[in-house]
Every structure is written in C-alpha cells, then in structure tokens.
Tab-separated table of C-alpha atoms (C1' of nucleotides) in Angstrom:
chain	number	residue	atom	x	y	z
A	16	UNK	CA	119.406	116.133	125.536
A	17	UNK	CA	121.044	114.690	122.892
A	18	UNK	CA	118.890	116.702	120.093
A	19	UNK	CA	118.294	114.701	117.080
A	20	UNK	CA	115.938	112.233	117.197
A	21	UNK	CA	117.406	109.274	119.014
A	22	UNK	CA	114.464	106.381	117.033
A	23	UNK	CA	111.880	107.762	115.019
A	24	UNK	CA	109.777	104.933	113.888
A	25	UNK	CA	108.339	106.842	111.018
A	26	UNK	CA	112.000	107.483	109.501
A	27	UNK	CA	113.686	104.247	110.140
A	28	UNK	CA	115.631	103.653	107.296
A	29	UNK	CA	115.681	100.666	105.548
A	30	UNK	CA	116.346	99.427	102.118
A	31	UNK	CA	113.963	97.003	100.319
A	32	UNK	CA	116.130	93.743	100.582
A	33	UNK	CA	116.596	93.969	104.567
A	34	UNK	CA	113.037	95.186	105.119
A	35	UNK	CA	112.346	92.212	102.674
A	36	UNK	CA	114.682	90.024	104.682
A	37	UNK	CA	113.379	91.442	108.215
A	38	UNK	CA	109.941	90.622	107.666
A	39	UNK	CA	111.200	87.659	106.296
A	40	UNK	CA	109.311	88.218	102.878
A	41	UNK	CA	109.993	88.529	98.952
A	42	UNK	CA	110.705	91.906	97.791
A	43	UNK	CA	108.531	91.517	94.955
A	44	UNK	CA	105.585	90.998	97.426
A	45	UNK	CA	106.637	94.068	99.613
A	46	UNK	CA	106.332	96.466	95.981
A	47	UNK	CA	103.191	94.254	95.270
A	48	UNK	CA	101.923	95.804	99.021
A	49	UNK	CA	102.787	99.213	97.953
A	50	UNK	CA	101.221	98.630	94.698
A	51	UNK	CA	97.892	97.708	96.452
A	52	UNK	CA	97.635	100.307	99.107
A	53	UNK	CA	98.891	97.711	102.016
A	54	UNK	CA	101.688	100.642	102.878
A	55	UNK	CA	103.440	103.744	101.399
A	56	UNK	CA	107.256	104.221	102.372
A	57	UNK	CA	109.272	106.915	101.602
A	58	UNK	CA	111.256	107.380	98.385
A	59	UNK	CA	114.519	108.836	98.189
A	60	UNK	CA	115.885	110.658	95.451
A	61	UNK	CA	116.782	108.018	92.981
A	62	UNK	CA	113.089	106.374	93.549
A	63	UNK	CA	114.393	103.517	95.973
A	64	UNK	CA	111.960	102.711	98.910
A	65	UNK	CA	113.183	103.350	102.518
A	66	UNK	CA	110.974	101.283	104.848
A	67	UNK	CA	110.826	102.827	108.513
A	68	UNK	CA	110.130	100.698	111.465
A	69	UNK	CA	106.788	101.685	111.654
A	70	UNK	CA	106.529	100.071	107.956
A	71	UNK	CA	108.516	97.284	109.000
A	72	UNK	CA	105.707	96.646	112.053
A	73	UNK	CA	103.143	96.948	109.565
A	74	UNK	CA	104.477	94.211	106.887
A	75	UNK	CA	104.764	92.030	109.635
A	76	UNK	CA	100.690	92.310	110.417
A	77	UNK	CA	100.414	91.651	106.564
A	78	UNK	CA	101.865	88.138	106.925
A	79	UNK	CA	99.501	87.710	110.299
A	80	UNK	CA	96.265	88.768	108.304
A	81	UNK	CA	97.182	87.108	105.106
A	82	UNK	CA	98.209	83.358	107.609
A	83	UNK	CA	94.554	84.077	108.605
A	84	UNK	CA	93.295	84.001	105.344
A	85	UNK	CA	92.720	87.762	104.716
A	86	UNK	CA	93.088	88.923	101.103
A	87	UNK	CA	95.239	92.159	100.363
A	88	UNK	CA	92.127	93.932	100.147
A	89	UNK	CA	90.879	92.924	103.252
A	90	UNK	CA	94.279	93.467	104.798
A	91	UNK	CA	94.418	97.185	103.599
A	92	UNK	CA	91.159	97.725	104.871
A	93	UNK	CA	91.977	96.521	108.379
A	94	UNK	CA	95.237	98.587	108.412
A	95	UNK	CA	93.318	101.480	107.319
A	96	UNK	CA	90.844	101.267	109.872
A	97	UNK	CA	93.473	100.469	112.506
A	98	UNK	CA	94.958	103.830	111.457
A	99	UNK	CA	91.289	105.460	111.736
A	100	UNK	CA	90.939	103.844	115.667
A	101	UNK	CA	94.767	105.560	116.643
A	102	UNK	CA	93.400	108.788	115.297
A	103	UNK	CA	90.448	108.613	116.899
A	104	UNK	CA	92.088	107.704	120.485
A	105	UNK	CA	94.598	110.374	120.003
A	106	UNK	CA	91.672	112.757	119.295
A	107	UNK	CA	90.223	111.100	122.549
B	235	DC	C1'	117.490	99.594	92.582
B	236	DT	C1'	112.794	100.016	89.475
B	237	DT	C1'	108.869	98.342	86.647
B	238	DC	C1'	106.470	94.711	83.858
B	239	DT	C1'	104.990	90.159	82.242
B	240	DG	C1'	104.554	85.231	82.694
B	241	DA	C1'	103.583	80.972	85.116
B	242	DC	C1'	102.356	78.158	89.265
B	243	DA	C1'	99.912	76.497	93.964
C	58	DT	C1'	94.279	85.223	94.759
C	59	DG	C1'	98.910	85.427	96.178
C	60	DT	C1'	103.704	84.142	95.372
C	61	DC	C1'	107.809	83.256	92.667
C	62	DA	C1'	110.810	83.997	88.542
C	63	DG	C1'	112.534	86.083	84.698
C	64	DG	C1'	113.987	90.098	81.671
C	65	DA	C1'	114.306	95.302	80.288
DNA sequence: CTTCTGACA
DNA sequence: TGTCAGGA
C-alpha cells in the first residue's frame, strides 16, 4: 500500500480560521470550547491549534446541542459520555 | 496566531 | 449564558 496514512481523522490538520470557517463558527467561540472542556486539539510548536477532522465533527455537534438549547456544560458532558459509549462498544 | 477584558442579546 | 468586538 501506499504507507502513510492516507486520512487520519485524529490528525487532520487544520488551522483555527478554516476550522472556524468550516463549522461555520467564530474563532473566539471555538478557543471559548477549548477553554471549557467542549474539545482539546493539538498544538503545534508555536502554540497554534490544529483542529483534525475528528474535532471538526465534534464542533459541528456543539452547534446541534447548543440549537437545542444545551449549555456548554451540558454539551461537554454529552460529548464526554458519547466518548465513554465508543469505548465501551469497542471494549464490546 | 494567542490570551484577556468589556459589552450585548 | 453564549456570542461578538476590541486591544496587548
């Protein structure tokens, strides 16, 4: 095969404006996210976010549990226990 | 690009 | 409470 990983969701890399512009939110919300444990990207070097498309996929629920009138704390509970039910099915 | 503070719906 | 806007 090719060898290098043709799309890893977990190391898509995108910068904060097109994630921002993807998801089609403000990029002062997406660091307000990060800020209250909605997501964690990666950092590179200088301390600039890189969104992956698994990150991207997860803003994008943000925006569906905030429309339905989920607070962020709700919100990162729900991703949180999202995360818990794929760990537990993987584990199944 | 980052972080912080302020103001508004 | 969440979002937007500015400045350092």
């Amino acid at each position: 095969m090719t060898g290098e990983s043709p799309v890893d969701p977990e190391r898509g890399v995108y910068g904060i404006s097109v994630a921002a512009d993807l998801v089609g939110m403000g990029i002062q919300n997406l660091r307000l996210y990060e800020a209250r444990g909605l997501l964690d990207p990666d950092r590179t070097e200088g301390g600039t976010r890189r969104y992956s498309a698994n990150d991207l996929d997860r803003l994008r629920r943000i925006g569906t549990l905030l429309d339905a009138g989920l607070n962020l704390a709700g919100i990162a509970m729900v991703l949180q226990l999202e995360g818990r039910i794929v760990e537990l099915e993987a584990n199944r």
